[in-house]
Coordinates of C-alpha atoms and ligand atoms in Angstrom, one line a residue:
X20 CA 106.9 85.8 127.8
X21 CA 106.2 85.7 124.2
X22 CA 107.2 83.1 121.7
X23 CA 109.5 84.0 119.0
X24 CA 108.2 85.1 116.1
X25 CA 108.6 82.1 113.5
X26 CA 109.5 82.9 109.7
X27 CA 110.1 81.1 106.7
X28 CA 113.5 82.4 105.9
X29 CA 113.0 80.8 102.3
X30 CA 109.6 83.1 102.2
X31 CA 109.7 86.0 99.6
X32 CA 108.1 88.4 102.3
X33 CA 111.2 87.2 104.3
X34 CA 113.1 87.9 101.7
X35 CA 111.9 91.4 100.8
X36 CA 111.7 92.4 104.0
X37 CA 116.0 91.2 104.7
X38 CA 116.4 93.0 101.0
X39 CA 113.9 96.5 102.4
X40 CA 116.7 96.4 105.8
X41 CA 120.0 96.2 104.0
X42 CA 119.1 98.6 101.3
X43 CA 117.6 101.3 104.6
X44 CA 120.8 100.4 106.3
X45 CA 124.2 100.3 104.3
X46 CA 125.3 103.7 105.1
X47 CA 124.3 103.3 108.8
X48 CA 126.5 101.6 111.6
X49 CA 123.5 100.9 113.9
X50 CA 119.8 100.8 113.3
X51 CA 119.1 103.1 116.2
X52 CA 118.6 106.7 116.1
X53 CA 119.7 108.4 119.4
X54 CA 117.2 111.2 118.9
X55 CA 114.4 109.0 119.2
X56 CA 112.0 109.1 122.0
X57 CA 111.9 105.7 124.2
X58 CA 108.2 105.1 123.0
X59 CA 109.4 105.7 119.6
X60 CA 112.6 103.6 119.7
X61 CA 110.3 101.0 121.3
X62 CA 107.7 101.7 118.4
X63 CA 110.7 101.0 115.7
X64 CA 111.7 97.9 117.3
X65 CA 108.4 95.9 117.2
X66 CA 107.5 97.4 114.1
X67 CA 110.8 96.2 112.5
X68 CA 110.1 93.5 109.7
X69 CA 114.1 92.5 109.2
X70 CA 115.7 91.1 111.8
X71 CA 112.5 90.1 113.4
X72 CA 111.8 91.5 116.8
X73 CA 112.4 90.2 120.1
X74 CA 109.7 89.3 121.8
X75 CA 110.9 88.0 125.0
X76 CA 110.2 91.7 126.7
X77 CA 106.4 91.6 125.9
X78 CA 104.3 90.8 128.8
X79 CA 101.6 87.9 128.3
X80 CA 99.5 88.0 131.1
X81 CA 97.3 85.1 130.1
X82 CA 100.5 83.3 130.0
X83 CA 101.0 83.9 133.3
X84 CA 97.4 82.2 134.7
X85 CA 99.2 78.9 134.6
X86 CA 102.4 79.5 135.8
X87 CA 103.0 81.4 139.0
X88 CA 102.2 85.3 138.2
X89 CA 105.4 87.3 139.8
X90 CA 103.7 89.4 143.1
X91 CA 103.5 92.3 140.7
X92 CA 101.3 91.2 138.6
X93 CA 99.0 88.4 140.7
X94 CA 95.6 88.3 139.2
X95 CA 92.2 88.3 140.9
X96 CA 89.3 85.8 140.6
X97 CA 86.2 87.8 140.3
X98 CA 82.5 85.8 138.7
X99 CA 85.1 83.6 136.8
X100 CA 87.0 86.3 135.4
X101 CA 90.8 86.6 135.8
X102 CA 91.4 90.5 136.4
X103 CA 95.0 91.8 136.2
X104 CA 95.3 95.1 137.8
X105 CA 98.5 96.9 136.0
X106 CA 100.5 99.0 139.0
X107 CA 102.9 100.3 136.0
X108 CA 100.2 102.0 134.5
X109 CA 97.2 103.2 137.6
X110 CA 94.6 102.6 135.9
X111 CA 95.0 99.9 133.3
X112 CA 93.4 96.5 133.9
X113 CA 93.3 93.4 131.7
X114 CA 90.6 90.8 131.7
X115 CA 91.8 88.2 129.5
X116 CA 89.7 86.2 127.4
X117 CA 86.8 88.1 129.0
X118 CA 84.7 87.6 125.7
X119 CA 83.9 83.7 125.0
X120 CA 84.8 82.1 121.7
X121 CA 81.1 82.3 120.8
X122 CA 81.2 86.2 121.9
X123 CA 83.8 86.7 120.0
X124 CA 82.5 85.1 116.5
X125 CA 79.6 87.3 117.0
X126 CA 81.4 90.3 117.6
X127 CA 83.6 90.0 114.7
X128 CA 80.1 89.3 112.5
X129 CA 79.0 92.5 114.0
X130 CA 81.7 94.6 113.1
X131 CA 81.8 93.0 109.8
X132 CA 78.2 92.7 108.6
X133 CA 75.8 95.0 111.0
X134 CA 78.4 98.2 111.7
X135 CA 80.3 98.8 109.0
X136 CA 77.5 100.3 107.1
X137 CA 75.6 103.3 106.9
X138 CA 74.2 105.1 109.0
X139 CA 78.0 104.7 111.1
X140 CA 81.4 106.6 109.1
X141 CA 84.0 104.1 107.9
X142 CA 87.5 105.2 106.6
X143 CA 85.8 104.7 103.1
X144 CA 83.2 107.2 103.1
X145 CA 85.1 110.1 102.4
X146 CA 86.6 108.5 99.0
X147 CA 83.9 106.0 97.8
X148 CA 80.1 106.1 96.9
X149 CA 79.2 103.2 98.9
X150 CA 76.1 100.9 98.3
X151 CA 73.7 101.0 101.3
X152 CA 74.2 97.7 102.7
X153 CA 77.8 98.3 103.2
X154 CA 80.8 96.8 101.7
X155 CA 80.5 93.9 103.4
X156 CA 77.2 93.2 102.7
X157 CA 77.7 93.8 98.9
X158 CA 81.2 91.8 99.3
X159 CA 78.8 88.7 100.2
X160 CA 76.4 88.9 97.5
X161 CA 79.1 89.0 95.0
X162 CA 80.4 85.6 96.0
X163 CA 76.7 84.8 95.2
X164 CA 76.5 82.8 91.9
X165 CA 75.6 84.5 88.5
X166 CA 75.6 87.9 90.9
X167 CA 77.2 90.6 89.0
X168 CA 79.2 92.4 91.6
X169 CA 78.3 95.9 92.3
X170 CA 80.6 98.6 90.9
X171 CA 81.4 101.7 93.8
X172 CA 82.6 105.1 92.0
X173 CA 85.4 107.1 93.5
X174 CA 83.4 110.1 94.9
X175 CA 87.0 112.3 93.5
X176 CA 85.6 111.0 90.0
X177 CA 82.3 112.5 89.8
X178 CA 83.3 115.6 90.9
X179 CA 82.9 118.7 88.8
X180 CA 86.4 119.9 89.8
X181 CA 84.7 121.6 92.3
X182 CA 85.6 119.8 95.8
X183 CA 89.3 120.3 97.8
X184 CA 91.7 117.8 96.8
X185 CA 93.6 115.3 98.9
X186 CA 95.8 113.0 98.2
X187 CA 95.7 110.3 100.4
X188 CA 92.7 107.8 101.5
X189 CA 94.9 106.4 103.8
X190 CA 95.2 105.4 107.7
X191 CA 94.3 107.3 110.7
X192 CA 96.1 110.7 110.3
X193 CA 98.2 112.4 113.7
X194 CA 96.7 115.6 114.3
X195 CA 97.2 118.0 117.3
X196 CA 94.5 118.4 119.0
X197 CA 93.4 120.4 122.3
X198 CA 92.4 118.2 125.0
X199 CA 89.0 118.6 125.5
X200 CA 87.5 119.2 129.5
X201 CA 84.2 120.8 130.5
X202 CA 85.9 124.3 130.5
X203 CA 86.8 124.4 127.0
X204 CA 84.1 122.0 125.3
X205 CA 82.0 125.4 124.2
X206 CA 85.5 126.3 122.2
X207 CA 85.7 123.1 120.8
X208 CA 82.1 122.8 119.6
X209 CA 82.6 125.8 117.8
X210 CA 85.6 124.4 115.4
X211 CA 84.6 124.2 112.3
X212 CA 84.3 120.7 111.0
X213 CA 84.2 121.0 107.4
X214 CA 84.1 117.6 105.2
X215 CA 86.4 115.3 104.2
X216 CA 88.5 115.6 101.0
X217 CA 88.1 112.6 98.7
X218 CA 91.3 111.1 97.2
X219 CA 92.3 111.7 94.0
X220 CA 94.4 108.8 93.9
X221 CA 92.0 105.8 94.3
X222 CA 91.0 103.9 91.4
X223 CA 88.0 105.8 90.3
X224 CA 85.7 102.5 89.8
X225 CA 86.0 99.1 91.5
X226 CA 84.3 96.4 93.5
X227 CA 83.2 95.7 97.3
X228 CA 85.7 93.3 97.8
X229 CA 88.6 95.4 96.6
X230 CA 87.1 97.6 99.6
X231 CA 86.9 95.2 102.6
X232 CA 90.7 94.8 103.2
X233 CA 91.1 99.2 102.8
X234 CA 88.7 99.1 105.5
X235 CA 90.2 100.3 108.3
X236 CA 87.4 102.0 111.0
X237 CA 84.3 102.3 111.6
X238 CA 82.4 104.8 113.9
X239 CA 80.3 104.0 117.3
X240 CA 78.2 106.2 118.7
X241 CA 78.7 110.0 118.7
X242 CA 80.1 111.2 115.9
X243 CA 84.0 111.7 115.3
X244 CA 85.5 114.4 113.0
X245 CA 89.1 113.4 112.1
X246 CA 90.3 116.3 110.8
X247 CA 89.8 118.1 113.8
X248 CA 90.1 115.5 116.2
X249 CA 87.2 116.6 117.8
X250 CA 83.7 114.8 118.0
X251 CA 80.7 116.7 116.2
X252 CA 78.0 116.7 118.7
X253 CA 75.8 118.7 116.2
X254 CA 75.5 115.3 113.9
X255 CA 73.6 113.7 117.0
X256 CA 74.2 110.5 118.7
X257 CA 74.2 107.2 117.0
X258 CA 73.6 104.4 119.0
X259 CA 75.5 102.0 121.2
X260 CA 74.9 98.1 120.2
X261 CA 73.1 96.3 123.5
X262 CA 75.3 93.4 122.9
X263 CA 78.4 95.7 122.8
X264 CA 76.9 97.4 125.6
X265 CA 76.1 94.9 128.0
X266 CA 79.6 93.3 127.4
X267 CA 81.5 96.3 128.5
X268 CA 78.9 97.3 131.1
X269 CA 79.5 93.5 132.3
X270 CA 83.6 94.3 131.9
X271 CA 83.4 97.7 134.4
X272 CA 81.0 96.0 136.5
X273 CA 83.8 92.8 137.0
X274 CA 86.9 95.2 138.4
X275 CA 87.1 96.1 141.9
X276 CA 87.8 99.6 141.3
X277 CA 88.4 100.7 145.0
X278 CA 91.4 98.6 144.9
X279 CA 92.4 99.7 141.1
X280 CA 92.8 103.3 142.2
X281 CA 93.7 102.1 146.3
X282 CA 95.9 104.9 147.6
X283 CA 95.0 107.2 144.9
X284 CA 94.3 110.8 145.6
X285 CA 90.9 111.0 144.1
X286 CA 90.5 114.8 144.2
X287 CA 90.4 116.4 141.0
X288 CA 88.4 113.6 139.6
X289 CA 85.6 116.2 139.9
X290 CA 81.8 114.7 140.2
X291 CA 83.3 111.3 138.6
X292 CA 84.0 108.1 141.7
X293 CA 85.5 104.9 140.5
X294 CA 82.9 103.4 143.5
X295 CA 80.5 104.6 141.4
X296 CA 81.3 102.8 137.7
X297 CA 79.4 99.8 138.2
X298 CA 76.3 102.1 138.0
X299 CA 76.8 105.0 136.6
X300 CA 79.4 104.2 133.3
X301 CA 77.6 104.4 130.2
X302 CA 79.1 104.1 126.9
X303 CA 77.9 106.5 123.8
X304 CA 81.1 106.6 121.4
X305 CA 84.3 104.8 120.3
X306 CA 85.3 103.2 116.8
X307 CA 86.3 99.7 115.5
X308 CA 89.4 99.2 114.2
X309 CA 90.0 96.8 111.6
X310 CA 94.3 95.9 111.3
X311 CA 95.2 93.9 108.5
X312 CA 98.8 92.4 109.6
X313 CA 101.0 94.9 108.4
X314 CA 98.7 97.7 109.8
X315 CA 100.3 100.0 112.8
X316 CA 98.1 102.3 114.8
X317 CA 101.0 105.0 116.0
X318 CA 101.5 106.4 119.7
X319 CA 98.5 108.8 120.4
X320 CA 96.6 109.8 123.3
X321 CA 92.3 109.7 122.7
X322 CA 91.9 113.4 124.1
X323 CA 88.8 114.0 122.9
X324 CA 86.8 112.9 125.1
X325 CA 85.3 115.3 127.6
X326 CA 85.6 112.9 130.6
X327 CA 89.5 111.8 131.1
X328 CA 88.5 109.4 134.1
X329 CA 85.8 106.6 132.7
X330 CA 86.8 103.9 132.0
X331 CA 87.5 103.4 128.0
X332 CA 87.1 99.5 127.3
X333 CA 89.1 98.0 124.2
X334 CA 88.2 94.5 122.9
X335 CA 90.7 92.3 120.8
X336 CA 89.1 89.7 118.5
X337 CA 91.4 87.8 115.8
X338 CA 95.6 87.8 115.5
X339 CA 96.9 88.7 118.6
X340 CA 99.0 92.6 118.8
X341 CA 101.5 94.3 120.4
X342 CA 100.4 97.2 122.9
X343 CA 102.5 100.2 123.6
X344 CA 101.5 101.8 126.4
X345 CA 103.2 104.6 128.1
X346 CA 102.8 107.7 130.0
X347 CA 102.0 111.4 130.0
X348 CA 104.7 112.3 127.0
X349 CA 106.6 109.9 124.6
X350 CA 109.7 110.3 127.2
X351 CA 108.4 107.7 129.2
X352 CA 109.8 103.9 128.1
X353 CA 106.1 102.0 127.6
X354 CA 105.4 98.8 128.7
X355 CA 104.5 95.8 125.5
X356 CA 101.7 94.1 126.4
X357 CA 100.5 91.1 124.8
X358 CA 96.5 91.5 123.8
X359 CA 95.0 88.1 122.5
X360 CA 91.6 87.8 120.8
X361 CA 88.7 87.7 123.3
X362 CA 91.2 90.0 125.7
X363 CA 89.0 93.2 127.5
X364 CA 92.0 96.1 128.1
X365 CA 90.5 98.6 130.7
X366 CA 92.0 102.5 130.3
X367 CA 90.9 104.5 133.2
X368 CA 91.6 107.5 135.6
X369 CA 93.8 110.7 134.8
X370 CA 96.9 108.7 134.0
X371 CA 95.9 105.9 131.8
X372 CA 93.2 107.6 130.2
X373 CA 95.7 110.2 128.6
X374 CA 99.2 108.4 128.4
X375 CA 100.4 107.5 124.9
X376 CA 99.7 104.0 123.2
X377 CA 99.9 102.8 120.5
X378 CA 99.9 99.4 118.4
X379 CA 102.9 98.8 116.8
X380 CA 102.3 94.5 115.5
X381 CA 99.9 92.1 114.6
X382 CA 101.1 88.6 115.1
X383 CA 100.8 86.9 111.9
X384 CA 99.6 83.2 112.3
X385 CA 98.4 83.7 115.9
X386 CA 94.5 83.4 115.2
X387 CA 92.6 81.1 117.9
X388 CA 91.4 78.2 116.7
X389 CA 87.8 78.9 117.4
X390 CA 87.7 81.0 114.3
X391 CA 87.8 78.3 112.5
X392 CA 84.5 76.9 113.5
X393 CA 81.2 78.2 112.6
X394 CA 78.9 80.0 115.3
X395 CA 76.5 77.9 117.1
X396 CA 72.9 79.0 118.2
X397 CA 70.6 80.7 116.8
X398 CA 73.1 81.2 113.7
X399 CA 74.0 77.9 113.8
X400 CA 73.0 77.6 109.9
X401 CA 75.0 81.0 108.3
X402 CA 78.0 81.0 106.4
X403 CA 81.1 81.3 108.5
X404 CA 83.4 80.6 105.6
X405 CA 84.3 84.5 104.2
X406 CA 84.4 85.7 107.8
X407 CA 86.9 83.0 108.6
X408 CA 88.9 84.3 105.2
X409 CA 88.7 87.7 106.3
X410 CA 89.7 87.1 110.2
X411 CA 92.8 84.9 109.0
X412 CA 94.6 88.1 108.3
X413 CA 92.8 90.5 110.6
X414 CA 93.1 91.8 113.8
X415 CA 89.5 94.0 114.7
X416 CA 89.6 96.6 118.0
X417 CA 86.6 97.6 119.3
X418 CA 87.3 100.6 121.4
X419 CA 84.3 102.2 123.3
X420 CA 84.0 105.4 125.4
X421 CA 82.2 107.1 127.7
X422 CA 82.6 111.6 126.2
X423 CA 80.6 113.0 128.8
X424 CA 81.5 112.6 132.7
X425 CA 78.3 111.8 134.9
X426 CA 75.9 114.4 135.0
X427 CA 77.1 116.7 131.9
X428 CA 74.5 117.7 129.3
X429 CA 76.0 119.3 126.2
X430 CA 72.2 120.0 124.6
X431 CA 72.5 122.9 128.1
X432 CA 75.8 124.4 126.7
X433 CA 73.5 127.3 124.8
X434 CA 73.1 128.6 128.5
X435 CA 77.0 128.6 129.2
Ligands
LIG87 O1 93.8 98.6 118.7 C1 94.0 98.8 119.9 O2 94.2 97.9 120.7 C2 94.0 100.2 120.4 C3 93.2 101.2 119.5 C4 93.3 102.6 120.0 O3 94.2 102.9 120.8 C5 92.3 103.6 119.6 O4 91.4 103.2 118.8 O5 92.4 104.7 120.0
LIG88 FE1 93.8 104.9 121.5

């Protein structure tokens, strides 16, 4: 069980928020709309800012390593990992705290620092001119004295009046998309992918750290196109970080797979085996979300991905969340589940792999400790201090795939 959520009721976010409720409320007798869809009712309560939610529902497996795990949910030992094997949801698995306080400094630099740049897409690219280092990079050197910040140009305001307009820069936007399988990838491919529209309604000049808390993604790996939903194989495919790599490689390698899917009828999993993941799964795409505590990712399913059985592996660094995860349509009520920084979620198989989820809270004033002191090592001697800023109000996802199942080539599509 999750402890309730703590609040300054003298705070003027408190405030606001009680003020926000009345004023959406007064002509209502209940705050609950029968028409919504259990994952959406379920969405609307965590999301809720005034009264603040109830958190006693939301499973916190970590909690549970100490106390004694009811028989549903009784974790394995496996190379000093815990490994929670989720029976609501065949499939799902949690390693908690699977990444190390050290991993997880280091990942959070990463994200930050080496991946937010060019050559991978951010959310930014399509409104801003961005220096080459990155935003972060340039948000550093500002901080540097007598360094006169760089200014970044809206890309709407150098335009000739020539480009599509848009009007919002935004977070991730729903779009329906087809689910992609080896049968229809050819189709797919051939969707036009057209550029994105840069806002007209961004400031057209600022600074790099105006930019760091509007970051919101960052691409891994094979290119995504959001406005199709689709990946864009044509753009080639970017590289997968060894260190990310090798974590998640380690993470499949840890969960006894035969007795994840035990009992499962494994036909229709065409050339892909569980038995086999330890060897055979290789990420090459996924995306790192950065959630500032107000941010909400909505219920979605990733169906993009050619290869609806691998495992996807999600890593939580900073303030904790709320994860929504439910089944095959929004109809089905989802489970909470409590993900905690260093936390390694597991989606696999034909149920997990395409059931809705979605990430409805960050816990405000639930960042570990270990944030708070510097890395050790080899970068024993850098400068923690604006990562520790940024993190205090951050939560950052790294969610990595696996497109293709084993064995599929897309470069021998041409002979389709
Ligand atoms: O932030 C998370 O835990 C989930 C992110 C996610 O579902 C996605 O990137 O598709
Ligand atoms: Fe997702």
């Amino acid at each position: 069980m999750v402890s309730p959520l703590r609040y300054d009721s003298n705070s003027s976010e408190y405030k606001k928020a009680r003020r926000q409720h009345w004023k959406s409320t007064k002509n209502r007798q209940v705050d609950v709309d029968t028409s919504w869809s259990p994952f959406r009712a379920a969405e609307k309560r965590y999301k809720a800012r005034f009264p603040p939610p109830d958190l006693s529902a939301v499973l916190d497996l970590a909690s549970l390593l100490s106390a004694n795990p009811p028989a549903l949910y009784q974790p394995t030992r496996i190379c000093g990992s815990d490994v929670f094997i989720l029976p609501d949801v065949p499939g799902l698995v949690l390693l908690p705290a699977f990444a190390c306080p050290q991993d997880q400094r280091h990942l959070v630099r990463w994200s930050l620092r080496d991946h937010a740049r060019h050559p991978n897409e951010t959310n930014l690219d399509a409104h801003y001119v961005l220096p080459a280092e990155g935003i972060w990079n340039a948000h550093l050197q500002s901080r540097t004295a007598g360094t006169e910040p760089v200014l970044i140009r809206a890309k709407a305001s150098l335009d000739d009046g020539s480009l599509p307009r848009s009007s919002s820069s935004g977070p991730r936007q729903l779009v329906a998309n087809d689910t992609a399988s080896v049968d229809n990838f050819p189709t797919l491919q051939s969707v036009p992918k057209p550029p994105p529209e840069p806002s007209t309604t961004v400031s057209d000049c600022c600074v790099a750290s105006d930019l760091v808390p509007k970051l919101r993604w960052a691409n891994i790996g094979w290119s995504y196109h959001w406005g199709s939903k689709q990946y864009d194989f044509l753009k080639g495919k970017g590289t997968i970080d060894p260190f990310l790599r090798d974590l998640c490689k380690r993470a499949v390698g840890t969960v006894p797979w035969e007795r994840v899917f035990d009992g499962d009828d494994l036909q229709g999993w065409g050339d892909d085996d569980c038995r086999t993941w330890k060897e055979t799964y290789e990420p090459d795409a996924g995306i790192v979300n950065f959630y500032q505590t107000k941010d909400t990712l909505m219920a979605h399913v990733d169906r993009s991905e050619v290869c609806a059985m691998s495992p996807l592996v999600s890593i939580s660094l900073g303030n904790a969340a709320i994860f929504l995860i439910g089944g095959l349509s929004r109809d089905t009520e989802p489970i909470p589940l409590l993900l905690r920084s260093g936390d390694v979620l597991i989606m696999s198989g034909p149920a997990c792999r395409r059931a809705y989820h979605g990430v409805p809270r960050i816990l405000e004033t639930t960042l570990p400790a270990h944030f708070s002191q510097p890395p050790d090592g080899d970068d024993k001697t850098m400068d923690w201090e604006p990562y520790k800023a940024y993190i205090r109000n951050t939560r950052i996802n790294i969610n990595v795939r696996q497109v293709f199942p084993k064995g599929f080539d897309p470069h021998t599509l041409d002979a389709m």
